[in-house]
Amino acid sequence: EDPNRLKEELLLKKKAFDDPQRRPLVCQAEPSSLAAQRECLDLFLDYLPRRYPELYAVSGGAVTVKPVGETFRAQDWAHAPLELCARIVQEDLILIREVPEGPEHDQATVSAEAALKGVRGRNGNREEATPHKWSPNVRPHVMTAAAVVFSFA
């Protein structure tokens, strides 16, 4: 029995990722985020089999997700490590980076708000706050997504 519906949800994610029309909607990443994505994958491959040995096994650079019986070689995902992370866990994943004030900040604010508006309109709470955070000097700054993986299964 799968009380957390891991197998069901991972199969729904696989369906979304493998659909060429849906994939651009569920997985996006800035090229500059690749190192952070790799770091996230390394953390997952270290932590998951130790914490959940009944669900995950890692050997020879590959991770096996036992409930779905699928094995992924990490090197095959060198171009999209965060996508691999998302394919092996139920959660949606976002890597964020701070954008300091300046022209990029203004552009990032508009882009982040437009992206969230689109996501909210299709899938979420339209009243949710914009992606602003308060910096230590009490000035707002924007956190933008460096890489995003949503399943929207």
mmCIF file of C-alpha atoms in Angstrom:
data_model
loop_
_atom_site.group_PDB
_atom_site.id
_atom_site.type_symbol
_atom_site.label_atom_id
_atom_site.label_comp_id
_atom_site.label_asym_id
_atom_site.label_seq_id
_atom_site.Cartn_x
_atom_site.Cartn_y
_atom_site.Cartn_z
ATOM 1 C CA GLU A 1 0.000 0.000 0.000
ATOM 2 C CA ASP A 2 1.145 3.553 -0.747
ATOM 3 C CA PRO A 3 -0.479 5.838 1.876
ATOM 4 C CA ASN A 4 1.326 8.914 0.513
ATOM 5 C CA ARG A 5 0.400 8.132 -3.115
ATOM 6 C CA LEU A 6 4.049 8.483 -4.153
ATOM 7 C CA LYS A 7 3.785 6.100 -7.096
ATOM 8 C CA GLU A 8 0.572 7.687 -8.370
ATOM 9 C CA GLU A 9 1.916 11.224 -8.141
ATOM 10 C CA LEU A 10 5.297 10.401 -9.703
ATOM 11 C CA LEU A 11 3.535 8.742 -12.632
ATOM 12 C CA LEU A 12 1.428 11.891 -13.099
ATOM 13 C CA LYS A 13 4.594 14.003 -13.054
ATOM 14 C CA LYS A 14 6.219 11.684 -15.601
ATOM 15 C CA LYS A 15 3.212 12.120 -17.858
ATOM 16 C CA ALA A 16 3.493 15.929 -17.621
ATOM 17 C CA PHE A 17 7.274 15.969 -18.203
ATOM 18 C CA ASP A 18 7.083 13.552 -21.121
ATOM 19 C CA ASP A 19 4.345 15.518 -22.917
ATOM 20 C CA PRO A 20 6.123 17.914 -25.328
ATOM 21 C CA GLN A 21 3.282 20.445 -25.082
ATOM 22 C CA ARG A 22 3.146 20.466 -21.271
ATOM 23 C CA ARG A 23 6.863 20.239 -20.543
ATOM 24 C CA PRO A 24 7.625 23.927 -21.238
ATOM 25 C CA LEU A 25 4.855 24.831 -18.784
ATOM 26 C CA VAL A 26 6.086 22.572 -16.005
ATOM 27 C CA CYS A 27 9.849 22.897 -16.250
ATOM 28 C CA GLN A 28 11.840 26.067 -16.847
ATOM 29 C CA ALA A 29 15.356 27.052 -15.870
ATOM 30 C CA GLU A 30 17.877 29.800 -16.438
ATOM 31 C CA PRO A 31 21.141 28.405 -17.853
ATOM 32 C CA SER A 32 22.982 30.150 -15.022
ATOM 33 C CA SER A 33 21.147 27.962 -12.495
ATOM 34 C CA LEU A 34 22.818 24.711 -13.591
ATOM 35 C CA ALA A 35 25.368 24.647 -10.752
ATOM 36 C CA ALA A 36 22.620 25.214 -8.162
ATOM 37 C CA GLN A 37 20.529 22.491 -9.794
ATOM 38 C CA ARG A 38 23.475 20.077 -9.582
ATOM 39 C CA GLU A 39 23.960 20.920 -5.927
ATOM 40 C CA CYS A 40 20.300 20.199 -5.254
ATOM 41 C CA LEU A 41 20.533 16.847 -7.045
ATOM 42 C CA ASP A 42 23.666 15.906 -5.094
ATOM 43 C CA LEU A 43 21.834 16.673 -1.853
ATOM 44 C CA PHE A 44 18.831 14.587 -2.920
ATOM 45 C CA LEU A 45 20.990 11.628 -3.936
ATOM 46 C CA ASP A 46 22.789 11.746 -0.604
ATOM 47 C CA TYR A 47 19.775 12.298 1.649
ATOM 48 C CA LEU A 48 16.881 10.335 0.124
ATOM 49 C CA PRO A 49 18.333 6.806 0.315
ATOM 50 C CA ARG A 50 19.581 7.378 3.867
ATOM 51 C CA ARG A 51 16.268 8.778 5.101
ATOM 52 C CA TYR A 52 13.961 6.603 2.977
ATOM 53 C CA PRO A 53 15.826 3.393 2.147
ATOM 54 C CA GLU A 54 12.533 1.649 1.496
ATOM 55 C CA LEU A 55 11.817 4.135 -1.334
ATOM 56 C CA TYR A 56 15.216 5.013 -2.850
ATOM 57 C CA ALA A 57 18.496 3.308 -3.663
ATOM 58 C CA VAL A 58 21.578 5.029 -5.094
ATOM 59 C CA SER A 59 24.394 3.061 -6.673
ATOM 60 C CA GLY A 60 26.959 3.773 -9.366
ATOM 61 C CA GLY A 61 25.656 7.255 -10.114
ATOM 62 C CA ALA A 62 22.068 6.090 -10.519
ATOM 63 C CA VAL A 63 18.997 6.441 -8.339
ATOM 64 C CA THR A 64 16.232 3.854 -8.226
ATOM 65 C CA VAL A 65 12.781 4.930 -7.135
ATOM 66 C CA LYS A 66 11.491 1.658 -5.733
ATOM 67 C CA PRO A 67 7.724 2.356 -5.750
ATOM 68 C CA VAL A 68 7.738 3.028 -9.503
ATOM 69 C CA GLY A 69 10.557 0.606 -10.322
ATOM 70 C CA GLU A 70 12.427 3.204 -12.357
ATOM 71 C CA THR A 71 16.166 3.905 -12.325
ATOM 72 C CA PHE A 72 17.665 7.208 -13.464
ATOM 73 C CA ARG A 73 21.351 7.716 -14.262
ATOM 74 C CA ALA A 74 22.389 11.125 -12.968
ATOM 75 C CA GLN A 75 24.726 11.719 -15.912
ATOM 76 C CA ASP A 76 21.738 11.474 -18.280
ATOM 77 C CA TRP A 77 20.284 14.499 -16.500
ATOM 78 C CA ALA A 78 23.412 16.686 -16.513
ATOM 79 C CA HIS A 79 21.478 19.205 -18.636
ATOM 80 C CA ALA A 80 18.490 19.298 -16.226
ATOM 81 C CA PRO A 81 19.373 18.123 -12.708
ATOM 82 C CA LEU A 82 16.384 19.813 -11.086
ATOM 83 C CA GLU A 83 14.042 17.995 -13.420
ATOM 84 C CA LEU A 84 15.508 14.717 -12.212
ATOM 85 C CA CYS A 85 14.970 15.865 -8.625
ATOM 86 C CA ALA A 86 11.352 16.589 -9.467
ATOM 87 C CA ARG A 87 10.899 13.208 -11.131
ATOM 88 C CA ILE A 88 11.900 11.345 -7.969
ATOM 89 C CA VAL A 89 9.970 13.285 -5.283
ATOM 90 C CA GLN A 90 6.360 14.404 -5.021
ATOM 91 C CA GLU A 91 7.083 18.052 -4.272
ATOM 92 C CA ASP A 92 7.213 20.862 -6.799
ATOM 93 C CA LEU A 93 10.630 22.530 -6.730
ATOM 94 C CA ILE A 94 11.846 26.094 -7.145
ATOM 95 C CA LEU A 95 15.392 27.432 -6.905
ATOM 96 C CA ILE A 96 15.422 31.155 -6.257
ATOM 97 C CA ARG A 97 17.984 33.919 -6.422
ATOM 98 C CA GLU A 98 17.921 37.445 -5.107
ATOM 99 C CA VAL A 99 17.887 40.242 -7.663
ATOM 100 C CA PRO A 100 19.466 43.438 -6.298
ATOM 101 C CA GLU A 101 17.942 46.812 -7.067
ATOM 102 C CA GLY A 102 18.624 48.193 -10.527
ATOM 103 C CA PRO A 103 17.410 47.603 -14.096
ATOM 104 C CA GLU A 104 17.435 43.821 -13.728
ATOM 105 C CA HIS A 105 15.407 44.168 -10.514
ATOM 106 C CA ASP A 106 12.708 46.162 -12.293
ATOM 107 C CA GLN A 107 12.568 43.704 -15.172
ATOM 108 C CA ALA A 108 12.567 40.735 -12.789
ATOM 109 C CA THR A 109 9.696 42.250 -10.805
ATOM 110 C CA VAL A 110 7.560 42.539 -13.924
ATOM 111 C CA SER A 111 8.520 39.048 -15.126
ATOM 112 C CA ALA A 112 7.965 37.383 -11.744
ATOM 113 C CA GLU A 113 4.614 39.063 -11.253
ATOM 114 C CA ALA A 114 3.480 38.121 -14.771
ATOM 115 C CA ALA A 115 4.620 34.521 -14.302
ATOM 116 C CA LEU A 116 2.852 34.208 -10.955
ATOM 117 C CA LYS A 117 -0.286 35.799 -12.388
ATOM 118 C CA GLY A 118 -0.291 33.177 -15.127
ATOM 119 C CA VAL A 119 0.254 30.348 -12.663
ATOM 120 C CA ARG A 120 -2.396 31.673 -10.281
ATOM 121 C CA GLY A 121 -4.866 32.107 -13.101
ATOM 122 C CA ARG A 122 -4.520 28.494 -14.158
ATOM 123 C CA ASN A 123 -3.779 26.718 -10.926
ATOM 124 C CA GLY A 124 -3.651 28.743 -7.794
ATOM 125 C CA ASN A 125 -4.673 31.525 -5.510
ATOM 126 C CA ARG A 126 -5.009 34.719 -7.528
ATOM 127 C CA GLU A 127 -4.803 36.826 -4.386
ATOM 128 C CA GLU A 128 -1.425 35.454 -3.307
ATOM 129 C CA ALA A 129 1.211 38.095 -2.582
ATOM 130 C CA THR A 130 3.798 39.047 -5.170
ATOM 131 C CA PRO A 131 7.276 37.546 -4.778
ATOM 132 C CA HIS A 132 8.743 40.419 -2.799
ATOM 133 C CA LYS A 133 10.720 39.940 0.374
ATOM 134 C CA TRP A 134 12.070 42.486 2.782
ATOM 135 C CA SER A 135 15.812 42.801 2.941
ATOM 136 C CA PRO A 136 17.669 43.482 6.209
ATOM 137 C CA ASN A 137 17.710 47.203 5.407
ATOM 138 C CA VAL A 138 13.874 47.112 5.203
ATOM 139 C CA ARG A 139 13.848 47.715 1.478
ATOM 140 C CA PRO A 140 11.866 45.362 -0.738
ATOM 141 C CA HIS A 141 13.795 43.124 -3.055
ATOM 142 C CA VAL A 142 12.659 40.517 -5.511
ATOM 143 C CA MET A 143 13.374 36.836 -5.450
ATOM 144 C CA THR A 144 13.161 35.368 -8.926
ATOM 145 C CA ALA A 145 13.079 31.762 -9.867
ATOM 146 C CA ALA A 146 16.320 30.508 -11.304
ATOM 147 C CA ALA A 147 14.734 27.163 -12.040
ATOM 148 C CA VAL A 148 11.153 26.049 -11.645
ATOM 149 C CA VAL A 149 9.527 22.659 -11.766
ATOM 150 C CA PHE A 150 5.778 22.404 -11.258
ATOM 151 C CA SER A 151 3.928 19.190 -11.878
ATOM 152 C CA PHE A 152 0.398 20.536 -12.402
ATOM 153 C CA ALA A 153 -0.576 16.933 -12.825
#
